[in-house]
Short mmCIF file of C-alpha atoms in Angstrom, two decimals:
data_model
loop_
_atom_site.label_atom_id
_atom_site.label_comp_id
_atom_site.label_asym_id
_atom_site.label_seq_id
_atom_site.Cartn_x
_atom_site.Cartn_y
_atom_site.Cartn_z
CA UNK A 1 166.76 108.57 161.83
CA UNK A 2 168.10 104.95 162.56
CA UNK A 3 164.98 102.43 162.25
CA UNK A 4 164.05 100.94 164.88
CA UNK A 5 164.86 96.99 165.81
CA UNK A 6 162.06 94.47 166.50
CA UNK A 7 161.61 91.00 168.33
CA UNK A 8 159.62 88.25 168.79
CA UNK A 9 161.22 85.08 170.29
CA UNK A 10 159.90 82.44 171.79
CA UNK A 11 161.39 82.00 176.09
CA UNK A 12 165.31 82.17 176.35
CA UNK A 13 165.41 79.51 179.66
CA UNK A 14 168.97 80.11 179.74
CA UNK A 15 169.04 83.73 179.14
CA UNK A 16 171.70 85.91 181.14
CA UNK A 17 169.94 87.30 184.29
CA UNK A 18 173.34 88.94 185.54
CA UNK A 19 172.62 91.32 183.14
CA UNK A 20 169.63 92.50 184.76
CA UNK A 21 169.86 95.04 187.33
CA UNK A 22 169.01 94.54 191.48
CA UNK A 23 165.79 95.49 190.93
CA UNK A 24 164.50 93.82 188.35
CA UNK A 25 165.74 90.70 189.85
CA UNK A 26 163.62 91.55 192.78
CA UNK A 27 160.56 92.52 190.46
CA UNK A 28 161.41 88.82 188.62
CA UNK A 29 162.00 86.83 192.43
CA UNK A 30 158.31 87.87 193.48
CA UNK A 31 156.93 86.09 190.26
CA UNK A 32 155.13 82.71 191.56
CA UNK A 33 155.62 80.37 188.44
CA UNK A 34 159.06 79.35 187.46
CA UNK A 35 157.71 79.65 183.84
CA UNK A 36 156.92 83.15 184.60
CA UNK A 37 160.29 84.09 186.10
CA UNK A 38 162.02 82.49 182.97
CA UNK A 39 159.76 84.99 180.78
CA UNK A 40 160.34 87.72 182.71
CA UNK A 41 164.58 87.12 182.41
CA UNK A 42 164.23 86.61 178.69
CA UNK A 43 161.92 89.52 177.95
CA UNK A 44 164.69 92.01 180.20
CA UNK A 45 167.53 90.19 178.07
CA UNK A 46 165.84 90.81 174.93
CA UNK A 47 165.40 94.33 175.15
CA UNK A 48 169.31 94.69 175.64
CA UNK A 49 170.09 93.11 172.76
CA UNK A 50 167.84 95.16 170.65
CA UNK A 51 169.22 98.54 172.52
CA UNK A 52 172.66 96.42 171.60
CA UNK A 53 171.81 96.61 168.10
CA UNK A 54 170.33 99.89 167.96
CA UNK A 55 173.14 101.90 169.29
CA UNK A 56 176.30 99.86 169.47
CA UNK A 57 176.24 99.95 173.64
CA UNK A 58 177.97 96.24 175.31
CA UNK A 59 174.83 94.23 176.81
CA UNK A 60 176.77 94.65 180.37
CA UNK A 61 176.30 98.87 179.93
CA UNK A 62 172.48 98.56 179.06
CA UNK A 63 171.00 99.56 182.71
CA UNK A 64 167.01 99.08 181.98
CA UNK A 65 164.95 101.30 184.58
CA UNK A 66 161.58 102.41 184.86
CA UNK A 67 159.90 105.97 185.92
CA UNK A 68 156.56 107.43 186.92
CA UNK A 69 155.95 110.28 184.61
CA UNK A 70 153.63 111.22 187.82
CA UNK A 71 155.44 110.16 191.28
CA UNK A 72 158.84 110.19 189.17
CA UNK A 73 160.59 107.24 191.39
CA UNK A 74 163.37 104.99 190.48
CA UNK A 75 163.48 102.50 189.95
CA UNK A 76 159.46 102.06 189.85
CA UNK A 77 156.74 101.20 188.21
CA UNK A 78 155.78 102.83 184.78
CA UNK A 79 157.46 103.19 181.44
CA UNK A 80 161.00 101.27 180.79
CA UNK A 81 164.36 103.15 179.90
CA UNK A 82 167.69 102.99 178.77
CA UNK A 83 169.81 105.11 182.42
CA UNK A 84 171.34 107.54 180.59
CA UNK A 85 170.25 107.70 177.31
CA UNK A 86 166.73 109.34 177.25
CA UNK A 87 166.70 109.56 174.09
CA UNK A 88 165.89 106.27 173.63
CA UNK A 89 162.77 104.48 173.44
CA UNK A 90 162.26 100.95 174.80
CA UNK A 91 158.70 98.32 174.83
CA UNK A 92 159.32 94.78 176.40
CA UNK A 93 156.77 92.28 176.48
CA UNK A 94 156.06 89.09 177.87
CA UNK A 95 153.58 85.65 178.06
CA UNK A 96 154.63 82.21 179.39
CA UNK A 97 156.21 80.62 176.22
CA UNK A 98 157.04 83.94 174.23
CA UNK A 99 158.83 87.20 174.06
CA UNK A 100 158.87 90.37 172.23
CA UNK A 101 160.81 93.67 172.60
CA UNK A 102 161.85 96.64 170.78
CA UNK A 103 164.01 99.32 170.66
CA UNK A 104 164.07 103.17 168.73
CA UNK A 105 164.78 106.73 168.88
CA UNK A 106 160.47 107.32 169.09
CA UNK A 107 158.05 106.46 171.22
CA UNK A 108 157.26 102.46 170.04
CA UNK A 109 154.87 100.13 171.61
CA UNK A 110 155.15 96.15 171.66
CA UNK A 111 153.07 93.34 172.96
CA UNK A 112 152.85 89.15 172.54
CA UNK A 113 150.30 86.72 174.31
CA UNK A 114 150.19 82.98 173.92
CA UNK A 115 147.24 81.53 173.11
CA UNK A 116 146.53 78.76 175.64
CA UNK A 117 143.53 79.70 177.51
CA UNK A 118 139.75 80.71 176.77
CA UNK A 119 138.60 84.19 177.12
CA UNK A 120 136.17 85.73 179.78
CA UNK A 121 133.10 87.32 178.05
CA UNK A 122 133.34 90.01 180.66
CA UNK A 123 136.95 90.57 179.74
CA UNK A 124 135.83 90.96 176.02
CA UNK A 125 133.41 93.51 176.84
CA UNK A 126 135.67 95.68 179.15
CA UNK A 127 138.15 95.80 175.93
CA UNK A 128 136.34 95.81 172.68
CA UNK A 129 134.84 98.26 171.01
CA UNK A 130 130.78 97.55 170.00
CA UNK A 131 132.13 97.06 166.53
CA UNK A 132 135.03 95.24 168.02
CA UNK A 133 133.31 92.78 169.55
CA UNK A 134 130.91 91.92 166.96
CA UNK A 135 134.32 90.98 164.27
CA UNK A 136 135.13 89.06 167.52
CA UNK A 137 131.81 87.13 167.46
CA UNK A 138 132.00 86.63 163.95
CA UNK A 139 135.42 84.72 163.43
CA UNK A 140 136.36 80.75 163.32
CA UNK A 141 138.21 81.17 166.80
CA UNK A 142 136.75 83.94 169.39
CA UNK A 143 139.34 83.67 171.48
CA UNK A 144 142.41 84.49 169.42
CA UNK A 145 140.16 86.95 167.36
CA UNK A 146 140.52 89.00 170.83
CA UNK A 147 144.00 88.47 171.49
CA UNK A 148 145.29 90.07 168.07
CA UNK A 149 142.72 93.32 168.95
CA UNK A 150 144.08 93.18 172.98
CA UNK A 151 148.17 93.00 172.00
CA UNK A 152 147.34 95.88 169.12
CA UNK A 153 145.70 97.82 172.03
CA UNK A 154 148.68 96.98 174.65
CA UNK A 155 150.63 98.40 171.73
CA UNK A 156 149.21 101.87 171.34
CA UNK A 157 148.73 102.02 175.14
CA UNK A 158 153.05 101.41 175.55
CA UNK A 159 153.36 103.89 172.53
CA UNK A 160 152.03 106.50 175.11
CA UNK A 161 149.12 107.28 173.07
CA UNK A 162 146.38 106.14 175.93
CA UNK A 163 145.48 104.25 179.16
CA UNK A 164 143.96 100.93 180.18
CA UNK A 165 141.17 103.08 181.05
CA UNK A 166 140.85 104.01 177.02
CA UNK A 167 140.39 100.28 176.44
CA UNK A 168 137.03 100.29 174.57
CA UNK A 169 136.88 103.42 173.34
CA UNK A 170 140.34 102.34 171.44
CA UNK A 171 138.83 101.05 167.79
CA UNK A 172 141.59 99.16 165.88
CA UNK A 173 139.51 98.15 163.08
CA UNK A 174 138.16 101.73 161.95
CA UNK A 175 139.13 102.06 158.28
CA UNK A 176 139.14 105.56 158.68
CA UNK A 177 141.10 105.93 162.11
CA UNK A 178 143.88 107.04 161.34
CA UNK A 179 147.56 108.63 162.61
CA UNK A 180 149.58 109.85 160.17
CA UNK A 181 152.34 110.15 162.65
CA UNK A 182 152.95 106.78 163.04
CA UNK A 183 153.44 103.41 161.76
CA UNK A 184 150.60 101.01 160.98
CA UNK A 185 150.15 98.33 163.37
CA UNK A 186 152.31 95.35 162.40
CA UNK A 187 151.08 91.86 163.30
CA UNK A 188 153.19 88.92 164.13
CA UNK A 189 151.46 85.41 164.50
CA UNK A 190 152.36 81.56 164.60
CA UNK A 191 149.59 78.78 165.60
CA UNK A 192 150.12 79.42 169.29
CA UNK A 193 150.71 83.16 169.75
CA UNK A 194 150.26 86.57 168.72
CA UNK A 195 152.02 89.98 169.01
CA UNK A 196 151.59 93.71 167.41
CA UNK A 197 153.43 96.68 167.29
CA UNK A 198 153.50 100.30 166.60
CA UNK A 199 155.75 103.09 166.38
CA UNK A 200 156.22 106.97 165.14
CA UNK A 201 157.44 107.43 161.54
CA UNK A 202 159.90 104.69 160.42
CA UNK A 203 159.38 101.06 160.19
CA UNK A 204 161.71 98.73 162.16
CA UNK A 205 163.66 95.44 161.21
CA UNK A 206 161.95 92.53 162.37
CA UNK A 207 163.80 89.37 162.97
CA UNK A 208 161.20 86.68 163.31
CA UNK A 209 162.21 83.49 164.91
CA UNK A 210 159.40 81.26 163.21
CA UNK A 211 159.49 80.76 159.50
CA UNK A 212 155.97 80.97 159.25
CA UNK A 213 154.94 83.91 161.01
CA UNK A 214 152.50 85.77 159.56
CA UNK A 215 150.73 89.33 159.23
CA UNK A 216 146.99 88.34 159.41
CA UNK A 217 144.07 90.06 158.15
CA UNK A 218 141.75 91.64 160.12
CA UNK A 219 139.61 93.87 158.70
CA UNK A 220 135.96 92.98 158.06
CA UNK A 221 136.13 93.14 154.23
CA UNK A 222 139.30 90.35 154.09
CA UNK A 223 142.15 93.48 153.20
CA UNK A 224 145.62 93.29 154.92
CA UNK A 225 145.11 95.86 157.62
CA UNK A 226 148.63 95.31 158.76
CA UNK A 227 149.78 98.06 156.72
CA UNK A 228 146.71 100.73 157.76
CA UNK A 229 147.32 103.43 160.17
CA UNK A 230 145.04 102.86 163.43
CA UNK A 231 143.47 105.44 166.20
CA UNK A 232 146.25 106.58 168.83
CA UNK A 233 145.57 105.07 171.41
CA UNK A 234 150.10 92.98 180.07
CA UNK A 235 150.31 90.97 181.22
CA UNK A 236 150.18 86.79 181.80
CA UNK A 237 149.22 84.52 179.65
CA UNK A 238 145.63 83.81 178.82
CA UNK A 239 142.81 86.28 180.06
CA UNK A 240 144.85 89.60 180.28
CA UNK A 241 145.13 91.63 183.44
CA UNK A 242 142.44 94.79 182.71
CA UNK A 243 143.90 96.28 185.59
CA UNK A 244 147.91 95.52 185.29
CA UNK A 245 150.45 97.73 184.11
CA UNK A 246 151.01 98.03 180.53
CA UNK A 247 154.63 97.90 181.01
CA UNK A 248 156.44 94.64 181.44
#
């Protein structure tokens, strides 16, 4: 099976939004923030080129649409494809100064949120696990402490493995939680941002944009847990959306 291909970038301003279909340029027009429109264009843009690499397709063939496994419209809301190649597997992601997207042939989850706000302790508690939230209390910085547990949770959730609902019962620090069928979470991380992914059976290439990115370590005993299978289990920047859709 062809790995998968995997990236983090920071916002393409001048990506090419006449690659993006009619209705993703409405979904992008309804956006407030110019910042957030200029994510939204880069995160669609990045996707193609990872399909691009992944397959061999012309960025101008890639048509990205999206389907309700339960009202089954399109285009809607609900989990991104490649028109006419379902075997494919797709994740997009994005925050305000930062991208991430990735493309397989198996279900493969991706998420990235700049750090430039402070978290809600109502947020926290929605999200985190008990155990969760006491490795939150306990770290140097709180507030990114929860980001890297929310994006590996927006992760598992675009993997297909769970719901927003799931949130806290989702424990991505169990040593002992563990699926066999997929990948271990990876982390990516610079001083102002984090992302995570996960996928089913084959790890991807990862072209990293920062030369000092980073797989943290986030277990409670100090091992790199970026190699350790978790439990199965977006949105803006700062104090995620609980209620959004998972799928940018």
């Amino acid at each position: 099976m062809t790995d998968p291909v995997v990236r983090f970038e920071p916002v393409d301003r001048h990506a090419d939004a006449g690659l993006l279909t009619a209705y993703e340029l409405g979904r992008r027009d309804r956006l407030v923030r110019a910042t957030d429109r200029a994510a939204y264009v880069a995160a669609h843009v990045l996707v193609r080129r990872c399909v691009a690499e992944l397959t061999g397709l012309r960025l101008a063939d890639i048509r990205i649409s999206q389907v309700c496994p339960t009202c089954g419209v399109e285009p809607g809301h609900g989990v991104p494809l490649v028109s006419g190649h379902p075997d494919l597997q797709i994740s997009l992601s994005h925050s305000r100064h930062h991208v991430a997207a990735a493309a397989a042939m198996a279900p493969i989850g991706i998420d990235v949120e700049t750090i430039d706000e402070h978290g809600r302790q109502d947020v926290v508690e929605a999200a985190l696990s008990a155990a969760e939230q006491a490795w939150v209390r306990a770290q140097p910085d709180p507030h990114r402490a929860f980001l890297r547990l929310w994006v590996r949770k927006e992760a598992w959730i675009k993997c297909g493995n769970a719901s927003l609902d799931d949130l806290a019962a989702i424990d991505v620090l169990s040593e002992d939680a563990a699926a066999p069928d997929h990948t271990a979470f990876q982390e990516w991380s610079i001083p102002d941002a984090v992302g995570a992914w996960t996928a089913v059976e084959r790890q991807p290439r990862v072209d990293l944009w920062s030369v000092d990115a980073t797989r943290p370590r986030i277990s409670a005993d100090h091992r790199d847990a970026t190699h350790r299978p978790a439990r199965r289990t977006r949105t803006g920047p700062g104090v995620p959306n609980l209620r959004g859709t998972p799928h940018d």
